[in-house]
XYZ file of C-alpha atoms in Angstrom:
433
model
C 94.405 101.696 91.540
C 93.289 105.287 90.998
C 90.778 104.853 93.815
C 93.721 104.532 96.204
C 94.970 107.956 95.107
C 91.476 109.379 95.575
C 91.326 107.920 99.101
C 94.785 109.327 99.761
C 93.573 112.842 98.931
C 90.635 112.454 101.318
C 92.926 111.139 104.038
C 95.313 114.058 103.489
C 92.584 116.505 104.432
C 92.006 114.613 107.676
C 95.738 114.636 108.465
C 95.859 118.415 108.065
C 92.876 118.825 110.414
C 94.037 116.362 113.087
C 97.756 117.127 113.196
C 97.445 120.295 115.362
C 95.541 118.271 117.993
C 98.230 115.572 118.064
C 100.991 118.189 118.220
C 99.455 119.870 121.272
C 98.810 116.559 123.043
C 102.327 115.172 122.502
C 104.019 118.366 123.686
C 101.809 118.982 126.716
C 100.557 115.608 127.926
C 102.971 113.472 129.945
C 100.794 110.388 129.639
C 102.820 108.899 126.808
C 100.746 105.732 126.548
C 97.628 107.859 126.068
C 99.409 109.920 123.382
C 100.446 106.753 121.604
C 96.965 105.244 121.547
C 95.475 108.560 120.419
C 97.799 108.897 117.431
C 97.408 105.270 116.364
C 93.641 105.676 116.614
C 93.976 108.865 114.571
C 95.823 107.010 111.819
C 93.064 104.380 111.757
C 90.431 107.124 111.442
C 92.407 108.897 108.716
C 92.667 105.692 106.666
C 89.166 104.263 107.119
C 87.020 107.417 107.281
C 87.415 108.210 103.530
C 86.237 104.689 102.700
C 83.031 105.338 104.633
C 82.330 108.622 102.831
C 80.074 108.529 99.767
C 81.914 110.138 96.852
C 79.063 110.103 94.331
C 76.239 112.618 94.778
C 72.662 111.460 94.226
C 70.721 112.307 91.101
C 68.502 114.704 93.077
C 71.479 116.749 94.177
C 72.412 117.242 90.520
C 68.869 118.138 89.522
C 67.961 120.620 92.229
C 71.209 122.299 93.245
C 71.290 124.589 90.230
C 73.783 127.012 91.744
C 76.576 124.446 91.388
C 75.543 122.490 88.295
C 78.589 123.473 86.268
C 80.965 122.213 88.961
C 79.191 118.865 89.163
C 78.764 118.236 85.476
C 82.147 119.476 84.327
C 84.806 118.081 86.670
C 87.029 116.814 83.871
C 87.593 119.326 81.104
C 86.333 121.979 78.705
C 88.417 121.768 75.577
C 88.338 124.907 73.411
C 89.022 124.731 69.680
C 88.504 126.968 66.663
C 86.162 125.758 63.938
C 89.147 125.637 61.567
C 91.727 124.534 64.147
C 91.717 121.245 66.094
C 94.377 122.308 68.612
C 92.972 121.900 72.158
C 93.795 124.100 75.092
C 95.409 122.620 78.172
C 92.793 121.606 80.734
C 92.471 119.641 83.956
C 92.100 116.319 82.172
C 95.386 116.976 80.378
C 97.161 117.156 83.718
C 95.278 114.285 85.360
C 97.408 111.438 83.924
C 100.565 113.313 84.918
C 99.280 113.883 88.465
C 98.220 110.250 88.879
C 101.456 109.028 87.304
C 103.535 111.253 89.593
C 101.704 109.904 92.644
C 102.476 106.292 91.725
C 106.077 107.115 90.893
C 106.403 108.599 94.386
C 104.795 105.519 95.947
C 107.204 103.177 94.160
C 110.208 105.372 95.033
C 109.354 105.355 98.730
C 108.625 101.631 98.694
C 112.081 101.112 97.156
C 113.563 103.384 99.846
C 111.847 101.264 102.490
C 113.213 98.041 101.001
C 116.735 99.510 100.897
C 116.460 100.606 104.541
C 115.336 97.161 105.691
C 118.128 95.571 103.672
C 120.639 97.887 105.354
C 119.147 97.070 108.765
C 119.420 93.325 108.308
C 122.937 93.696 106.937
C 123.974 95.473 110.145
C 122.249 92.833 112.297
C 123.696 89.906 110.339
C 127.258 91.261 110.682
C 126.883 92.046 114.374
C 127.932 89.919 117.310
C 124.681 88.718 118.840
C 124.031 87.962 122.463
C 120.706 86.473 123.529
C 119.382 88.343 126.561
C 116.165 88.115 128.532
C 113.487 89.487 126.200
C 115.825 90.938 123.562
C 118.901 90.294 121.410
C 121.919 92.554 121.942
C 123.820 93.168 118.695
C 127.326 94.651 118.876
C 129.123 96.113 115.859
C 132.210 98.225 115.116
C 130.566 101.038 113.116
C 130.937 104.009 115.447
C 129.181 106.441 113.089
C 125.823 104.711 113.569
C 123.840 105.905 116.576
C 122.462 103.290 119.009
C 119.033 102.079 117.912
C 116.528 99.273 118.297
C 114.134 97.484 115.999
C 111.864 94.610 116.948
C 113.605 92.633 119.652
C 117.069 93.671 118.430
C 119.097 96.351 120.236
C 122.045 97.472 118.124
C 124.999 99.170 119.848
C 128.612 99.812 118.771
C 131.357 98.102 120.785
C 132.457 101.493 122.097
C 129.058 102.171 123.694
C 128.827 100.952 127.297
C 126.482 103.464 128.882
C 123.864 101.665 130.963
C 121.377 104.501 130.428
C 121.477 103.967 126.642
C 120.807 100.252 127.027
C 117.932 101.013 129.408
C 116.526 103.481 126.890
C 116.642 100.988 124.009
C 115.179 98.207 126.165
C 112.184 100.463 126.794
C 111.653 100.755 123.032
C 111.935 96.988 122.657
C 109.636 95.960 125.501
C 106.959 98.473 124.505
C 107.036 97.339 120.836
C 107.572 100.839 119.483
C 108.812 99.373 116.211
C 105.202 98.436 115.322
C 104.114 102.086 115.497
C 107.071 103.167 113.361
C 106.288 100.533 110.715
C 102.646 101.631 110.566
C 103.740 105.279 110.298
C 106.204 104.434 107.501
C 103.575 102.826 105.293
C 101.124 105.581 106.210
C 103.638 108.095 104.843
C 104.092 106.069 101.649
C 100.301 106.152 101.167
C 100.389 109.981 101.161
C 104.058 110.794 100.563
C 103.236 114.204 99.079
C 101.656 115.480 102.320
C 104.195 117.052 104.749
C 101.740 116.675 107.634
C 101.912 112.878 107.275
C 105.691 112.975 107.755
C 105.337 115.375 110.697
C 102.830 112.980 112.273
C 105.342 110.152 111.958
C 107.935 112.354 113.652
C 105.472 113.049 116.486
C 104.959 109.307 116.968
C 108.709 108.700 117.201
C 109.178 111.723 119.471
C 106.532 110.367 121.845
C 108.440 107.049 121.841
C 111.573 108.895 122.909
C 109.704 110.701 125.676
C 108.396 107.367 126.936
C 111.819 105.689 126.793
C 113.483 108.701 128.475
C 110.914 108.454 131.286
C 111.890 104.798 131.782
C 115.555 105.802 132.101
C 114.776 108.534 134.639
C 112.596 106.143 136.666
C 115.596 103.771 136.918
C 117.321 106.263 139.289
C 119.864 107.463 136.740
C 121.027 111.047 137.288
C 118.883 113.281 135.086
C 121.567 115.903 134.473
C 124.128 113.297 133.407
C 121.583 111.669 131.100
C 120.734 115.026 129.502
C 124.414 115.687 128.840
C 124.768 112.229 127.308
C 121.768 112.890 125.096
C 123.273 116.150 123.844
C 126.613 114.475 123.162
C 125.033 111.635 121.174
C 122.769 113.900 119.146
C 125.631 115.348 117.087
C 127.214 113.640 114.085
C 125.540 110.218 114.260
C 123.826 108.439 111.393
C 120.325 107.117 112.033
C 117.853 104.711 110.390
C 114.425 106.185 109.730
C 112.733 102.780 110.138
C 114.050 102.294 113.685
C 113.909 104.023 117.067
C 117.207 105.884 117.344
C 118.708 107.120 120.590
C 119.944 110.255 118.797
C 117.222 112.081 116.892
C 117.487 115.480 115.219
C 118.899 118.482 117.106
C 115.456 120.060 117.205
C 113.958 116.971 118.835
C 116.648 116.377 121.409
C 116.067 119.914 122.769
C 112.423 118.997 123.287
C 113.437 115.801 125.041
C 115.798 117.615 127.399
C 113.105 120.154 128.289
C 110.445 117.465 128.751
C 112.596 115.645 131.317
C 112.557 118.761 133.495
C 108.795 119.226 133.355
C 106.424 118.106 136.058
C 103.554 115.763 135.308
C 100.787 117.283 133.214
C 97.298 117.840 134.579
C 94.654 115.239 133.851
C 92.519 117.866 132.142
C 95.004 118.175 129.285
C 93.657 114.921 127.837
C 90.348 116.607 127.087
C 92.070 118.411 124.230
C 91.768 115.111 122.377
C 87.994 115.673 122.149
C 88.668 118.407 119.559
C 89.428 115.695 116.993
C 85.655 115.167 116.680
C 84.830 118.602 115.179
C 88.043 118.366 113.144
C 86.823 115.086 111.628
C 83.369 116.583 111.009
C 84.837 119.607 109.181
C 87.104 117.408 107.062
C 84.207 115.062 106.231
C 81.995 117.981 105.206
C 84.727 119.471 103.006
C 85.308 116.088 101.380
C 81.647 115.660 100.403
C 81.159 119.034 98.716
C 80.211 118.862 95.013
C 83.654 120.065 93.939
C 85.384 117.349 96.004
C 82.940 114.741 94.712
C 83.699 115.731 91.129
C 87.467 115.521 91.677
C 87.205 112.099 93.351
C 85.009 110.759 90.549
C 87.345 112.123 87.895
C 90.365 110.445 89.521
C 88.671 107.149 90.394
C 87.166 106.672 86.928
C 90.121 107.918 84.899
C 91.555 105.382 82.463
C 94.940 105.780 80.822
C 93.774 103.921 77.732
C 91.358 105.688 75.455
C 87.813 104.358 75.622
C 86.380 106.565 72.874
C 84.749 104.338 70.227
C 85.734 104.646 66.589
C 83.276 105.475 63.816
C 83.098 101.789 62.946
C 82.312 100.852 66.547
C 79.565 103.488 66.680
C 78.005 102.085 63.489
C 78.170 98.528 64.835
C 76.534 99.674 68.089
C 73.783 101.435 66.159
C 73.181 98.327 64.026
C 73.080 96.232 67.178
C 70.410 98.498 68.618
C 68.446 98.311 65.375
C 68.580 94.501 65.474
C 67.291 94.448 69.056
C 64.718 97.029 68.161
C 63.814 100.185 70.005
C 60.493 99.868 71.853
C 57.627 101.719 70.207
C 56.722 103.442 73.457
C 60.152 105.121 73.558
C 59.499 108.862 73.061
C 60.592 110.268 69.718
C 62.578 112.928 71.547
C 65.074 110.214 72.405
C 65.715 109.537 68.731
C 66.435 112.948 67.272
C 66.560 116.087 69.344
C 68.837 119.028 70.051
C 68.961 119.627 73.792
C 70.829 122.192 75.925
C 74.425 121.440 76.769
C 74.709 119.870 80.250
C 77.160 122.650 81.056
C 74.274 125.116 80.972
C 71.296 122.900 81.843
C 71.776 119.214 82.813
C 68.066 118.497 83.347
C 67.155 117.487 79.743
C 70.022 114.989 79.536
C 69.202 113.602 82.976
C 65.611 113.170 81.803
C 66.895 111.216 78.803
C 68.766 108.831 81.098
C 65.764 108.546 83.390
C 63.543 107.403 80.522
C 66.219 105.067 79.179
C 66.770 103.435 82.567
C 63.016 102.804 82.883
C 63.364 100.341 79.993
C 66.348 98.565 81.510
C 66.364 95.509 83.746
C 66.779 97.134 87.173
C 68.290 93.961 88.658
C 71.197 94.182 86.201
C 71.859 97.906 86.705
C 74.570 98.768 89.308
C 73.682 101.050 92.207
C 76.079 103.767 91.024
C 77.031 104.686 87.474
C 79.361 107.438 86.275
C 78.675 108.393 82.646
C 81.417 110.265 80.797
C 80.353 112.038 77.601
C 82.486 113.883 75.073
C 80.918 116.196 72.482
C 82.549 118.022 69.593
C 82.271 121.752 68.902
C 79.017 121.224 66.943
C 77.371 119.439 69.879
C 77.595 115.924 68.400
C 78.363 113.182 70.920
C 81.771 111.704 70.140
C 81.832 109.113 72.922
C 79.734 108.022 75.889
C 81.407 105.653 78.327
C 80.793 104.526 81.905
C 82.663 102.840 84.723
C 80.521 99.757 83.986
C 81.098 99.365 80.235
C 81.476 95.620 80.732
C 77.779 95.476 81.739
C 75.688 94.985 78.536
C 72.531 96.372 80.165
C 74.317 99.585 81.154
C 75.895 99.921 77.735
C 72.550 99.527 75.946
C 70.888 102.032 78.308
C 73.607 104.604 77.627
C 73.426 104.065 73.871
C 69.645 104.379 74.022
C 69.805 107.630 76.013
C 72.421 109.260 73.787
C 71.285 107.917 70.418
C 71.204 110.803 67.890
C 71.265 113.389 70.679
C 72.810 116.710 69.675
C 73.697 119.367 72.230
C 73.312 123.050 71.658
C 76.602 124.654 70.610
C 78.686 126.065 73.451
C 80.781 129.108 72.613
C 83.686 130.906 74.200
C 83.205 134.337 72.711
C 82.940 133.663 68.977
C 84.615 130.270 69.174
C 82.794 126.965 69.360
C 84.158 124.669 72.048
C 84.098 120.923 72.476
C 83.155 119.592 75.903
C 83.752 116.614 78.111
C 81.896 116.059 81.363
C 80.935 113.441 83.956
C 77.354 112.621 84.940
C 76.894 110.681 88.221
C 73.699 108.585 88.430
C 72.424 106.519 91.342
C 69.850 103.775 90.706
C 67.999 104.525 93.950
C 67.069 107.931 92.512
C 65.533 106.494 89.324
C 61.849 105.588 88.922
C 61.319 101.920 89.676
């Protein structure tokens, strides 16, 4: 579940980069079908590109990029405490459950909003007088406050509305299946509800629909000036449904529509602006694969709301289990008792420990990617060592073997000792085979 939030953050970066391109295209290109396909393709790229990106860095990148070791090894928290005081300072990991929880609360709120809107829509349709027409169903109702709109093959108009231009406009929405785009945009916005650019992209999609439907009305030989006046009159004081294509949009949008009707056809060269989405995608992809971004994604994806830290009893049982299985004689003594530098200052010794431990493991049973999370107290003793594959016995034994009786050098903040918690990404392809 947390992986979805991580993907949402990656997609948000793409939305921010691509939105300016879509905004320019929609407002300058009169090829509305092209605009529509471009934005739908953009949504597909925004959703699927983060899935294709590799979030975990390789072991070599951790070993050799020494200028950014602290950012890679410590994405989760550094908890400071006095030797005589166990009170921990607020850190990133303290906020992480609140951030993740807030995201899911928002998702559920907007899903509920969507369900309420669809319920309201079907209530209006069910209480309307329906008339089967060629290719659509005309629904008439007596609620004058609701602006004319369409959804699916239903066109909903109040009894008092008899303008042929409005019916022509809504038929254009129906025959071109604009409701599909709106539905996709709605769920896209739920996926990243916290990003204003996602909502602005949805508005661009609906605005392009209105441009396309207005063009259909004008092509039907209806007087442009009369239609513009009608549009202005209908844009004031009418309620709309966000899940449908409404004849009356916001005041800001209807001004754009009126001006667009008076513009001549755009040049064919304007479409080449769409090519700029390629460098925008490249920049977003690069930013999303930086060590800092990788650390954040790993922290979110692997976060568990339930504590996985083993108790003293569990640690003793694990140690006894290792003793029963026996530690191979060829295992270096440095793996048994040794004080090594804290990974916050030098991760290489700990990585070497894992390298030697993995050499003794069954490579066929080791996953391709492992994220080890280690917590140490202020004296450098390892309190817990967990992974995202704790259900794999081979991984668990390898981690226990690598961290058995390891003590880190004390890390201080001034005169105070501090406890630490960090994540260590390991890829099997980087280990000796």
